[in-house]
Short mmCIF file of C-alpha atoms in Angstrom, two decimals:
data_model
loop_
_atom_site.label_atom_id
_atom_site.label_comp_id
_atom_site.label_asym_id
_atom_site.label_seq_id
_atom_site.Cartn_x
_atom_site.Cartn_y
_atom_site.Cartn_z
CA UNK A 294 0.00 0.00 0.00
CA UNK A 295 1.36 3.33 -0.88
CA UNK A 296 1.35 5.95 1.76
CA UNK A 297 1.17 9.04 -0.32
CA UNK A 298 -0.48 11.68 1.73
CA UNK A 299 -1.01 15.30 1.11
CA UNK A 300 0.69 17.14 3.83
CA UNK A 301 -1.43 19.89 5.10
CA UNK A 302 0.18 21.78 7.84
CA UNK A 303 1.45 21.10 11.28
CA UNK A 304 -0.73 18.26 12.26
CA UNK A 305 0.30 16.23 9.27
CA UNK A 306 4.04 16.47 9.71
CA UNK A 307 4.02 14.40 12.85
CA UNK A 308 2.29 11.70 10.94
CA UNK A 309 4.88 11.96 8.24
CA UNK A 310 7.53 11.32 10.84
CA UNK A 311 6.09 8.12 12.03
CA UNK A 312 4.99 6.97 8.63
CA UNK A 313 8.65 6.85 7.80
CA UNK A 314 9.52 5.18 11.02
CA UNK A 315 10.76 1.68 10.45
CA UNK A 316 9.60 0.43 13.78
CA UNK A 317 6.01 0.55 12.82
CA UNK A 318 4.27 -2.71 12.40
CA UNK A 319 1.86 -3.54 9.65
CA UNK A 320 -1.13 -2.66 11.73
CA UNK A 321 0.20 0.69 12.77
CA UNK A 322 0.62 1.58 9.16
CA UNK A 323 -2.85 0.41 8.39
CA UNK A 324 -4.27 2.48 11.15
CA UNK A 325 -2.41 5.49 9.95
CA UNK A 326 -3.74 5.05 6.51
CA UNK A 327 -7.25 4.64 7.77
CA UNK A 328 -7.01 7.75 9.86
CA UNK A 329 -5.64 9.77 7.03
CA UNK A 330 -8.34 8.47 4.86
CA UNK A 331 -10.69 9.92 7.40
CA UNK A 332 -8.76 13.13 7.41
CA UNK A 333 -9.02 13.73 3.73
CA UNK A 334 -12.32 12.13 2.98
CA UNK A 335 -14.43 12.68 6.01
CA UNK A 336 -17.61 11.92 4.18
CA UNK A 337 -16.46 8.44 3.34
CA UNK A 338 -15.97 7.26 6.81
CA UNK A 339 -19.18 5.65 7.88
CA UNK A 340 -18.16 4.96 11.39
CA UNK A 341 -17.78 8.58 12.41
CA UNK A 342 -20.71 10.46 11.01
CA UNK A 343 -21.78 13.84 12.30
CA UNK A 344 -25.22 14.34 13.63
CA UNK A 345 -27.03 16.79 15.82
CA UNK A 346 -27.35 15.09 19.13
CA UNK A 347 -30.17 16.44 21.16
CA UNK A 348 -29.46 14.23 24.03
CA UNK A 349 -25.88 15.15 24.35
CA UNK A 350 -26.32 17.79 26.95
CA UNK A 351 -28.21 15.52 29.26
CA UNK A 352 -25.61 12.94 28.67
CA UNK A 353 -22.80 15.12 29.80
CA UNK A 354 -24.37 15.66 33.13
CA UNK A 355 -24.98 12.07 34.01
CA UNK A 356 -21.80 10.74 32.63
CA UNK A 357 -19.56 13.18 34.37
CA UNK A 358 -20.59 11.69 37.59
CA UNK A 359 -19.40 8.32 36.43
CA UNK A 360 -16.25 7.57 38.26
CA UNK A 361 -13.39 6.13 36.34
CA UNK A 362 -12.28 2.72 37.32
CA UNK A 363 -8.83 2.63 38.69
CA UNK A 364 -6.31 -0.08 38.39
CA UNK A 365 -5.01 -2.04 35.52
CA UNK A 366 -8.03 -4.23 35.27
CA UNK A 367 -9.43 -2.51 32.27
CA UNK A 368 -12.76 -3.42 30.74
CA UNK A 369 -13.07 -5.31 27.56
CA UNK A 370 -13.13 -2.32 25.31
CA UNK A 371 -9.58 -1.66 26.24
CA UNK A 372 -8.59 -5.19 25.55
CA UNK A 373 -5.79 -4.19 23.28
CA UNK A 374 -4.32 -1.89 25.84
CA UNK A 375 -4.71 -4.54 28.45
CA UNK A 376 -2.99 -7.09 26.30
CA UNK A 377 -0.16 -4.80 25.50
CA UNK A 378 0.35 -3.77 29.06
CA UNK A 379 0.62 -7.34 30.15
CA UNK A 380 2.83 -8.56 27.46
CA UNK A 381 5.09 -5.61 26.81
CA UNK A 382 8.55 -6.83 26.17
CA UNK A 383 10.61 -3.84 25.30
CA UNK A 384 9.32 -0.62 26.77
CA UNK A 385 11.17 1.37 24.21
CA UNK A 386 9.40 -0.22 21.33
CA UNK A 387 6.00 -0.07 22.87
CA UNK A 388 6.20 3.53 23.84
CA UNK A 389 7.26 4.67 20.45
CA UNK A 390 4.39 2.84 18.91
CA UNK A 391 1.87 4.08 21.39
CA UNK A 392 3.23 7.57 21.16
CA UNK A 393 2.82 7.45 17.47
CA UNK A 394 -0.67 6.11 17.63
CA UNK A 395 -1.57 8.64 20.28
CA UNK A 396 -0.34 11.44 18.12
CA UNK A 397 -2.35 10.01 15.36
CA UNK A 398 -5.49 9.94 17.45
CA UNK A 399 -5.10 13.54 18.36
CA UNK A 400 -4.70 14.45 14.76
CA UNK A 401 -7.75 12.45 13.86
CA UNK A 402 -9.94 14.12 16.41
CA UNK A 403 -8.85 17.58 15.50
CA UNK A 404 -9.58 17.12 11.87
CA UNK A 405 -12.93 15.66 12.70
CA UNK A 406 -13.90 18.72 14.59
CA UNK A 407 -12.80 20.96 11.83
CA UNK A 408 -14.99 19.12 9.44
CA UNK A 409 -18.00 19.11 11.71
CA UNK A 410 -17.41 22.54 12.95
CA UNK A 411 -20.95 23.82 12.80
CA UNK A 412 -22.41 20.47 13.88
CA UNK A 413 -22.13 19.07 17.33
CA UNK A 414 -19.58 16.42 18.09
CA UNK A 415 -20.34 12.74 17.79
CA UNK A 416 -19.01 9.71 19.39
CA UNK A 417 -15.32 9.42 19.15
CA UNK A 418 -13.72 6.08 19.05
CA UNK A 419 -10.59 6.16 20.98
CA UNK A 420 -8.24 3.31 20.75
CA UNK A 421 -7.49 2.44 24.28
CA UNK A 422 -4.33 0.70 23.37
CA UNK A 423 -2.91 4.14 23.08
CA UNK A 424 -3.44 4.87 26.70
CA UNK A 425 -0.34 3.17 27.99
CA UNK A 426 1.01 6.44 29.04
CA UNK A 427 4.34 7.65 30.21
CA UNK A 428 5.98 10.99 30.50
CA UNK A 429 7.05 11.31 26.91
CA UNK A 430 3.52 10.98 25.69
CA UNK A 431 2.25 13.82 27.76
CA UNK A 432 4.84 16.09 26.28
CA UNK A 433 3.88 15.05 22.82
CA UNK A 434 0.25 15.72 23.52
CA UNK A 435 1.04 19.35 24.13
CA UNK A 436 2.31 19.61 20.64
CA UNK A 437 -0.96 18.69 18.97
CA UNK A 438 -3.47 21.31 18.02
CA UNK A 439 -6.29 22.64 20.05
CA UNK A 440 -9.66 22.15 18.55
CA UNK A 441 -12.57 24.41 19.18
CA UNK A 442 -15.57 22.27 19.84
CA UNK A 443 -14.34 18.96 20.98
CA UNK A 444 -11.07 18.57 22.74
CA UNK A 445 -9.57 15.50 24.21
CA UNK A 446 -8.32 14.47 27.58
CA UNK A 447 -6.27 11.35 27.82
CA UNK A 448 -6.42 9.54 31.07
CA UNK A 449 -3.25 8.25 32.59
CA UNK A 450 -2.45 4.60 32.51
CA UNK A 451 -4.57 3.27 35.33
CA UNK A 452 -7.71 5.15 35.07
CA UNK A 453 -9.30 4.56 31.70
CA UNK A 454 -12.98 4.05 32.09
CA UNK A 455 -16.18 3.16 30.39
CA UNK A 456 -17.60 6.63 30.48
CA UNK A 457 -18.65 8.70 27.55
CA UNK A 458 -18.98 12.43 27.40
CA UNK A 459 -17.61 15.43 25.57
CA UNK A 460 -14.11 15.09 24.23
CA UNK A 461 -11.74 17.60 25.73
CA UNK A 462 -8.04 18.11 25.45
CA UNK A 463 -5.82 19.02 28.30
CA UNK A 464 -2.15 18.90 28.87
CA UNK A 465 -2.47 17.82 32.45
CA UNK A 466 -1.40 14.41 33.53
CA UNK A 467 -4.69 12.89 34.59
CA UNK A 468 -7.23 13.15 31.85
CA UNK A 469 -10.32 11.39 30.71
CA UNK A 470 -11.40 10.10 27.40
CA UNK A 471 -14.77 11.59 26.79
CA UNK A 472 -17.10 10.35 24.17
CA UNK A 473 -20.43 11.63 23.08
CA UNK A 474 -23.36 9.47 22.20
CA UNK A 475 -25.10 9.39 18.90
CA UNK A 476 -28.55 10.67 18.38
CA UNK A 477 -31.35 8.16 18.75
CA UNK A 478 -29.22 5.52 20.41
CA UNK A 479 -28.85 4.36 23.94
CA UNK A 480 -26.71 6.57 26.06
CA UNK A 481 -25.93 3.82 28.47
CA UNK A 482 -22.22 3.77 29.03
CA UNK A 483 -22.03 0.06 28.52
CA UNK A 484 -23.77 0.10 25.20
CA UNK A 485 -21.62 2.93 23.99
CA UNK A 486 -18.55 0.99 24.88
CA UNK A 487 -19.99 -2.02 23.17
CA UNK A 488 -20.75 -0.04 20.10
CA UNK A 489 -17.22 1.29 19.99
CA UNK A 490 -15.95 -2.24 20.23
CA UNK A 491 -18.19 -3.44 17.48
CA UNK A 492 -17.10 -0.66 15.20
CA UNK A 493 -13.49 -1.42 15.85
CA UNK A 494 -14.13 -5.00 14.93
CA UNK A 495 -15.85 -4.11 11.69
CA UNK A 496 -13.01 -1.74 10.89
CA UNK A 497 -10.53 -4.54 11.24
CA UNK A 498 -12.72 -6.89 9.26
CA UNK A 499 -12.58 -4.47 6.38
CA UNK A 500 -8.82 -4.76 6.33
CA UNK A 501 -9.15 -8.48 6.36
CA UNK A 502 -11.38 -8.29 3.34
CA UNK A 503 -8.56 -6.69 1.43
CA UNK A 504 -6.09 -9.30 2.53
CA UNK A 505 -8.05 -12.44 1.95
CA UNK A 506 -8.61 -13.03 -1.74
CA UNK A 507 -12.15 -13.47 -2.93
CA UNK A 508 -13.89 -11.79 -0.06
CA UNK A 509 -15.31 -8.72 -1.67
CA UNK A 510 -18.81 -10.08 -1.95
CA UNK A 511 -19.17 -11.58 1.46
CA UNK A 512 -20.98 -9.26 3.79
CA UNK A 513 -21.70 -11.07 7.04
CA UNK A 514 -19.32 -11.55 9.90
CA UNK A 515 -19.81 -15.30 9.98
CA UNK A 516 -19.09 -15.69 6.29
CA UNK A 517 -16.02 -13.50 6.52
CA UNK A 518 -14.73 -15.42 9.50
CA UNK A 519 -15.26 -18.62 7.60
CA UNK A 520 -13.21 -17.37 4.69
CA UNK A 521 -10.51 -16.14 7.00
CA UNK A 522 -10.26 -19.45 8.76
CA UNK A 523 -10.06 -21.31 5.47
CA UNK A 524 -7.43 -18.98 4.16
CA UNK A 525 -5.24 -19.24 7.23
CA UNK A 526 -5.53 -23.00 7.21
CA UNK A 527 -4.64 -23.16 3.55
CA UNK A 528 -1.60 -20.97 4.10
CA UNK A 529 -0.45 -23.17 6.95
CA UNK A 530 -0.92 -26.26 4.82
CA UNK A 531 1.08 -24.65 2.05
CA UNK A 532 3.93 -24.03 4.44
CA UNK A 533 3.93 -27.68 5.45
CA UNK A 534 3.84 -28.83 1.86
CA UNK A 535 6.57 -26.48 0.75
CA UNK A 536 8.87 -27.47 3.55
CA UNK A 537 8.34 -31.11 2.72
CA UNK A 538 9.06 -30.43 -0.91
CA UNK A 539 12.19 -28.53 -0.05
CA UNK A 540 13.35 -31.36 2.15
CA UNK A 541 12.97 -33.82 -0.67
CA UNK A 542 14.49 -31.59 -3.32
CA UNK A 543 17.69 -30.71 -1.58
CA UNK A 544 19.91 -33.22 0.14
CA UNK A 545 21.23 -30.72 2.62
CA UNK A 546 19.24 -28.73 5.08
CA UNK A 547 20.67 -25.39 4.11
CA UNK A 548 19.93 -26.22 0.48
CA UNK A 549 23.06 -24.88 -1.02
CA UNK A 550 22.32 -21.26 -1.60
CA UNK A 551 24.84 -20.78 -4.33
CA UNK A 552 22.91 -23.11 -6.56
CA UNK A 553 19.90 -20.98 -6.16
CA UNK A 554 21.22 -17.49 -6.32
CA UNK A 555 24.13 -17.81 -8.63
CA UNK A 556 21.86 -18.08 -11.56
CA UNK A 557 19.28 -15.54 -10.64
CA UNK A 558 18.72 -11.87 -10.75
CA UNK A 559 17.39 -10.27 -7.68
CA UNK A 560 16.24 -6.71 -7.47
CA UNK A 561 17.95 -3.97 -5.53
CA UNK A 562 16.28 -4.06 -2.14
CA UNK A 563 16.71 -7.78 -1.93
CA UNK A 564 19.79 -9.59 -0.74
CA UNK A 565 21.90 -6.76 0.39
CA UNK A 566 24.39 -8.92 2.18
CA UNK A 567 27.73 -7.18 2.28
CA UNK A 568 28.79 -8.64 5.57
CA UNK A 569 27.15 -12.00 5.81
CA UNK A 570 29.19 -14.76 7.14
CA UNK A 571 29.79 -17.21 4.38
CA UNK A 572 29.09 -20.73 5.38
CA UNK A 573 32.54 -22.21 5.65
CA UNK A 574 31.77 -25.32 3.71
CA UNK A 575 30.94 -23.36 0.59
CA UNK A 576 34.19 -21.52 0.66
CA UNK A 577 36.19 -24.63 1.23
CA UNK A 578 34.61 -26.18 -1.79
CA UNK A 579 35.59 -23.34 -3.99
CA UNK A 580 39.13 -23.53 -2.83
CA UNK A 581 39.57 -20.43 -0.81
CA UNK A 582 42.49 -20.11 1.51
CA UNK A 583 41.78 -21.51 4.89
CA UNK A 584 42.34 -18.35 6.85
CA UNK A 585 39.71 -16.55 4.89
CA UNK A 586 37.30 -19.27 5.64
CA UNK A 587 37.96 -19.02 9.28
CA UNK A 588 37.72 -15.30 9.48
CA UNK A 589 34.18 -15.49 8.31
CA UNK A 590 34.25 -12.27 6.37
CA UNK A 591 34.84 -12.15 2.70
CA UNK A 592 36.29 -9.31 0.72
CA UNK A 593 36.50 -9.31 -2.98
CA UNK A 594 38.00 -7.19 -5.66
CA UNK A 595 35.52 -5.73 -8.01
CA UNK A 596 35.06 -7.93 -10.99
CA UNK A 597 32.84 -8.17 -13.95
CA UNK A 598 29.20 -8.52 -13.26
CA UNK A 599 27.35 -11.74 -13.40
CA UNK A 600 24.95 -12.03 -16.26
CA UNK A 601 21.91 -13.83 -15.17
CA UNK A 602 19.11 -15.55 -16.91
CA UNK A 603 15.68 -16.42 -15.69
CA UNK A 604 14.12 -15.02 -12.62
CA UNK A 605 12.27 -17.44 -10.41
CA UNK A 606 12.72 -15.07 -7.57
CA UNK A 607 10.50 -12.55 -9.23
CA UNK A 608 8.36 -12.36 -6.17
CA UNK A 609 11.07 -10.22 -4.66
CA UNK A 610 11.16 -7.93 -7.61
CA UNK A 611 7.73 -6.49 -7.31
CA UNK A 612 7.79 -5.93 -11.00
CA UNK A 613 10.92 -3.84 -11.05
CA UNK A 614 13.88 -4.64 -13.20
CA UNK A 615 17.13 -5.33 -11.43
CA UNK A 616 19.08 -2.19 -11.16
CA UNK A 617 21.73 -2.68 -8.57
CA UNK A 618 23.20 -5.79 -7.25
CA UNK A 619 25.53 -5.39 -4.42
CA UNK A 620 28.92 -5.78 -6.04
CA UNK A 621 30.30 -7.88 -3.24
CA UNK A 622 27.52 -10.40 -3.55
CA UNK A 623 27.83 -10.57 -7.30
CA UNK A 624 31.51 -11.15 -7.13
CA UNK A 625 30.98 -13.68 -4.43
CA UNK A 626 28.84 -15.84 -6.57
CA UNK A 627 30.86 -15.39 -9.68
CA UNK A 628 33.94 -16.48 -7.80
CA UNK A 629 32.25 -19.64 -6.76
CA UNK A 630 32.56 -20.79 -10.30
CA UNK A 631 28.98 -21.03 -11.36
CA UNK B 285 -1.46 -4.77 2.92
CA UNK B 286 0.66 -7.19 1.00
CA UNK B 287 4.04 -8.44 2.13
CA UNK B 288 6.80 -6.14 0.98
CA UNK B 289 10.08 -7.17 -0.51
CA UNK B 290 11.94 -6.00 2.57
CA UNK B 291 9.85 -8.32 4.67
CA UNK B 292 10.68 -11.14 2.29
CA UNK B 293 14.32 -10.25 2.62
CA UNK B 294 14.33 -10.21 6.38
CA UNK B 295 12.46 -13.47 6.59
CA UNK B 296 14.86 -15.15 4.21
CA UNK B 297 17.88 -13.97 6.13
CA UNK B 298 16.56 -15.21 9.41
CA UNK B 299 15.50 -18.47 7.92
CA UNK B 300 18.92 -19.05 6.45
CA UNK B 301 20.45 -18.27 9.79
CA UNK B 302 18.26 -20.83 11.43
CA UNK B 303 19.06 -23.47 8.85
CA UNK B 304 22.77 -22.91 9.31
CA UNK B 305 22.33 -24.06 12.84
CA UNK B 306 21.07 -27.38 11.62
CA UNK B 307 23.82 -27.86 9.13
CA UNK B 308 26.44 -29.39 11.40
CA UNK B 309 24.12 -32.06 12.72
CA UNK B 310 24.41 -35.23 10.69
CA UNK B 311 21.10 -36.58 11.87
CA UNK B 312 19.18 -34.70 9.25
CA UNK B 313 19.35 -37.52 6.80
CA UNK B 314 15.75 -38.55 6.75
CA UNK B 315 13.31 -36.46 4.81
CA UNK B 316 11.02 -35.99 7.73
CA UNK B 317 13.85 -34.76 9.92
CA UNK B 318 14.84 -32.25 7.30
CA UNK B 319 11.29 -31.17 6.81
CA UNK B 320 10.86 -30.63 10.49
CA UNK B 321 14.03 -28.58 10.65
CA UNK B 322 13.03 -26.49 7.68
CA UNK B 323 9.56 -25.82 8.96
CA UNK B 324 10.68 -25.05 12.46
CA UNK B 325 13.29 -22.55 11.42
CA UNK B 326 10.84 -20.97 9.00
CA UNK B 327 8.26 -20.55 11.72
CA UNK B 328 10.71 -19.09 14.19
CA UNK B 329 12.04 -16.78 11.51
CA UNK B 330 8.53 -15.57 10.75
CA UNK B 331 7.75 -15.01 14.39
CA UNK B 332 11.03 -13.30 15.14
CA UNK B 333 10.32 -10.62 12.56
CA UNK B 334 7.77 -9.22 14.93
CA UNK B 335 10.22 -9.10 17.79
CA UNK B 336 7.75 -10.08 20.42
CA UNK B 337 5.22 -7.36 19.77
CA UNK B 338 2.34 -9.55 18.71
CA UNK B 339 0.61 -12.26 20.64
CA UNK B 340 0.73 -14.87 17.92
CA UNK B 341 4.47 -14.48 17.43
CA UNK B 342 5.11 -15.05 21.11
CA UNK B 343 2.90 -18.11 21.16
CA UNK B 344 4.60 -19.49 18.05
CA UNK B 345 8.03 -18.99 19.56
CA UNK B 346 6.95 -20.75 22.72
CA UNK B 347 5.63 -23.69 20.75
CA UNK B 348 8.87 -23.90 18.82
CA UNK B 349 10.84 -23.68 22.01
CA UNK B 350 9.13 -26.80 23.34
CA UNK B 351 10.37 -28.63 20.27
CA UNK B 352 13.86 -27.24 19.99
CA UNK B 353 14.84 -24.58 22.46
CA UNK B 354 18.44 -24.44 21.35
CA UNK B 355 17.44 -23.37 17.89
CA UNK B 356 15.11 -20.75 19.23
CA UNK B 357 17.74 -19.34 21.51
CA UNK B 358 20.23 -19.07 18.70
CA UNK B 359 17.82 -17.51 16.30
CA UNK B 360 16.49 -14.99 18.70
CA UNK B 361 19.88 -13.99 20.01
CA UNK B 362 19.58 -10.43 21.13
CA UNK B 363 15.83 -10.11 21.12
CA UNK B 364 15.19 -10.94 24.75
CA UNK B 365 14.96 -14.61 24.05
CA UNK B 366 14.86 -15.55 27.69
CA UNK B 367 11.74 -13.60 28.46
CA UNK B 368 10.06 -14.76 25.31
CA UNK B 369 10.76 -18.40 25.91
CA UNK B 370 10.08 -18.61 29.58
CA UNK B 371 7.04 -16.47 29.79
CA UNK B 372 3.78 -18.14 30.54
CA UNK B 373 0.88 -16.61 28.80
CA UNK B 374 -2.23 -16.06 30.85
CA UNK B 375 -4.74 -18.64 29.83
CA UNK B 376 -8.41 -17.96 29.88
CA UNK B 377 -9.98 -20.81 31.74
CA UNK B 378 -13.64 -21.42 31.20
CA UNK B 379 -15.49 -24.06 33.10
CA UNK B 380 -17.76 -25.08 30.32
CA UNK B 381 -20.32 -26.97 32.34
CA UNK B 382 -20.91 -24.09 34.66
CA UNK B 383 -21.18 -21.63 31.82
CA UNK B 384 -23.58 -23.83 29.94
CA UNK B 385 -25.80 -24.35 32.95
CA UNK B 386 -26.07 -20.67 33.71
CA UNK B 387 -26.76 -19.89 30.08
CA UNK B 388 -29.56 -22.44 29.98
CA UNK B 389 -31.18 -20.83 32.97
CA UNK B 390 -30.95 -17.41 31.43
CA UNK B 391 -32.44 -18.61 28.19
CA UNK B 392 -35.39 -20.12 29.97
CA UNK B 393 -36.11 -16.93 31.80
CA UNK B 394 -36.08 -14.78 28.71
CA UNK B 395 -39.17 -14.59 26.60
CA UNK B 396 -38.22 -14.68 23.01
CA UNK B 397 -39.64 -12.98 19.98
CA UNK B 398 -38.94 -14.03 16.46
CA UNK B 399 -36.41 -11.28 15.92
CA UNK B 400 -34.52 -12.15 19.05
CA UNK B 401 -34.26 -15.76 18.05
CA UNK B 402 -32.77 -14.88 14.72
CA UNK B 403 -30.20 -12.58 16.19
CA UNK B 404 -29.40 -15.09 18.90
CA UNK B 405 -28.71 -17.75 16.29
CA UNK B 406 -26.56 -15.39 14.29
CA UNK B 407 -24.58 -14.52 17.38
CA UNK B 408 -24.08 -18.17 18.18
CA UNK B 409 -22.77 -18.78 14.72
CA UNK B 410 -20.35 -15.91 14.96
CA UNK B 411 -19.17 -17.15 18.31
CA UNK B 412 -18.53 -20.58 16.92
CA UNK B 413 -16.54 -19.12 14.06
CA UNK B 414 -14.44 -16.98 16.35
CA UNK B 415 -13.68 -20.04 18.39
CA UNK B 416 -12.56 -21.76 15.22
CA UNK B 417 -10.36 -18.81 14.40
CA UNK B 418 -8.80 -18.93 17.83
CA UNK B 419 -7.88 -22.52 17.26
CA UNK B 420 -6.20 -21.73 14.00
CA UNK B 421 -4.23 -18.66 14.95
CA UNK B 422 -1.34 -19.49 17.29
CA UNK B 423 -1.96 -18.14 20.72
CA UNK B 424 -5.58 -17.51 19.92
CA UNK B 425 -6.82 -18.89 23.19
CA UNK B 426 -4.94 -16.22 25.03
CA UNK B 427 -6.44 -13.29 23.24
CA UNK B 428 -8.92 -11.84 25.58
CA UNK B 429 -11.21 -10.07 23.17
CA UNK B 430 -12.32 -10.19 19.60
CA UNK B 431 -10.76 -6.94 18.51
CA UNK B 432 -7.36 -8.23 19.50
CA UNK B 433 -8.08 -11.50 17.78
CA UNK B 434 -8.90 -9.88 14.47
CA UNK B 435 -5.89 -7.62 14.72
CA UNK B 436 -3.56 -10.50 15.39
CA UNK B 437 -5.13 -12.46 12.57
CA UNK B 438 -4.37 -9.61 10.21
CA UNK B 439 -0.75 -9.54 11.15
CA UNK B 440 -0.50 -13.29 11.13
CA UNK B 441 -1.94 -13.53 7.64
CA UNK B 442 0.54 -11.02 6.28
CA UNK B 443 3.44 -12.89 7.86
CA UNK B 444 2.16 -16.19 6.56
CA UNK B 445 1.96 -14.75 3.09
CA UNK B 446 5.56 -13.63 3.35
CA UNK B 447 6.61 -17.03 4.51
CA UNK B 448 4.76 -18.83 1.75
CA UNK B 449 6.08 -16.51 -0.95
CA UNK B 450 9.68 -16.88 0.09
CA UNK B 451 9.46 -20.62 0.53
CA UNK B 452 7.74 -21.11 -2.75
CA UNK B 453 10.34 -19.12 -4.63
CA UNK B 454 13.15 -21.02 -2.96
CA UNK B 455 11.56 -24.31 -3.84
CA UNK B 456 11.06 -23.25 -7.44
CA UNK B 457 14.62 -22.06 -7.74
CA UNK B 458 15.96 -25.19 -6.12
CA UNK B 459 13.97 -27.34 -8.46
CA UNK B 460 15.14 -25.37 -11.42
CA UNK B 461 18.67 -25.79 -10.21
CA UNK B 462 18.29 -29.52 -9.82
CA UNK B 463 16.92 -29.95 -13.30
CA UNK B 464 19.94 -28.38 -14.96
#
């Protein structure tokens, strides 16, 4: 997926930063794209429509009295947060990701309000996974823009709650995530949380529809899940089959890489291996001096390039023609006497 | 999102690294032994790309560690392998009989209209499917809610696609090499 976005001022540049960040996982990128889709095409996003809520004012009153639940035992809606908090391995990684997604959420809300400026604010879906907060995130929150109608408060780590009310922004440490209810729907805090959950799920299911081939026509959750299960099972079976095939095809476990690559062209991003340790057995076979073998690093003089023929590894090419080939690698394979 | 070429690259590198570990052992003479080694290192390579951020990758690494912890340790060198291997994931324990009994009681108390019955059946179906999905995705039983499940499935599918693409191209190239 291409991430070409029109940059439109301050709030977009932060996104640009973390779009280029290599640490982001697939899902972070997807979320970014979705949120920017919302940013630029607000009318397309069915999950965040703008209405005139008549009941919103009443709602604010009752919900403000709802006390946030303390402690890490977060309700189901914050399942992702909960999961991440339990299983966080490297704090550095997690915080950068949550910082990024938090920045993103701020950006998303602000643009929403700009779009619905005359209309009253609707329910905001906040990803609770973002709320694993630490000091750095609070500083970042001060950077994001103020919005006129609806502003956001992010609650610190332990006190996310089920409540829903007006979204406000504050740069204090203890903040709340306020959400407003839609017109004509139950304002019960539980049902709002449930609705947010359901919408998150359908959001994710849409991504899955893109991934799984042949799913464009299936509309129901059960049918989609069926297709997903079948697809995952088929992929797993393919892995089994391919590994069995590979085991039968090649007599050695490491299937003699020089056989495979010496004859092929691989595109530029692929196989950039200037400093890989050559498996010693390969070098011994090609008659290299023993000390080179033992050192584990190979240096070559530049030599003529290897002309290659067919391209079974075209999956790595992504349709591009081979431009560069790391000269060390080329020389490596040519020296092996293909 | 489709797997990118850089993902393919990384997977291949890690997989090769894992296979190198098997190379010295002479026991890999039988096809099934080789297949097991290939598959195991491919799975660990796929999971290690995520560096412990996703639930399925952790579960996969744990499963692989029960089969061959030495391999896992070598492959994950530097990515907090100890915590990943030794961690016990919280398991959601459900006493099915108790749950079923309480559900039966609730169902009897409710008076049902036609609409409610339809939606109830649809919900049951969806629940059954999500259970099936949990069984398929590694570590699915430990995912506490559906949103997380779908998210992990997304990531898992992309990684699986990478794995399959790389493996298939290697197999094709190896076959082509053998034929010559």
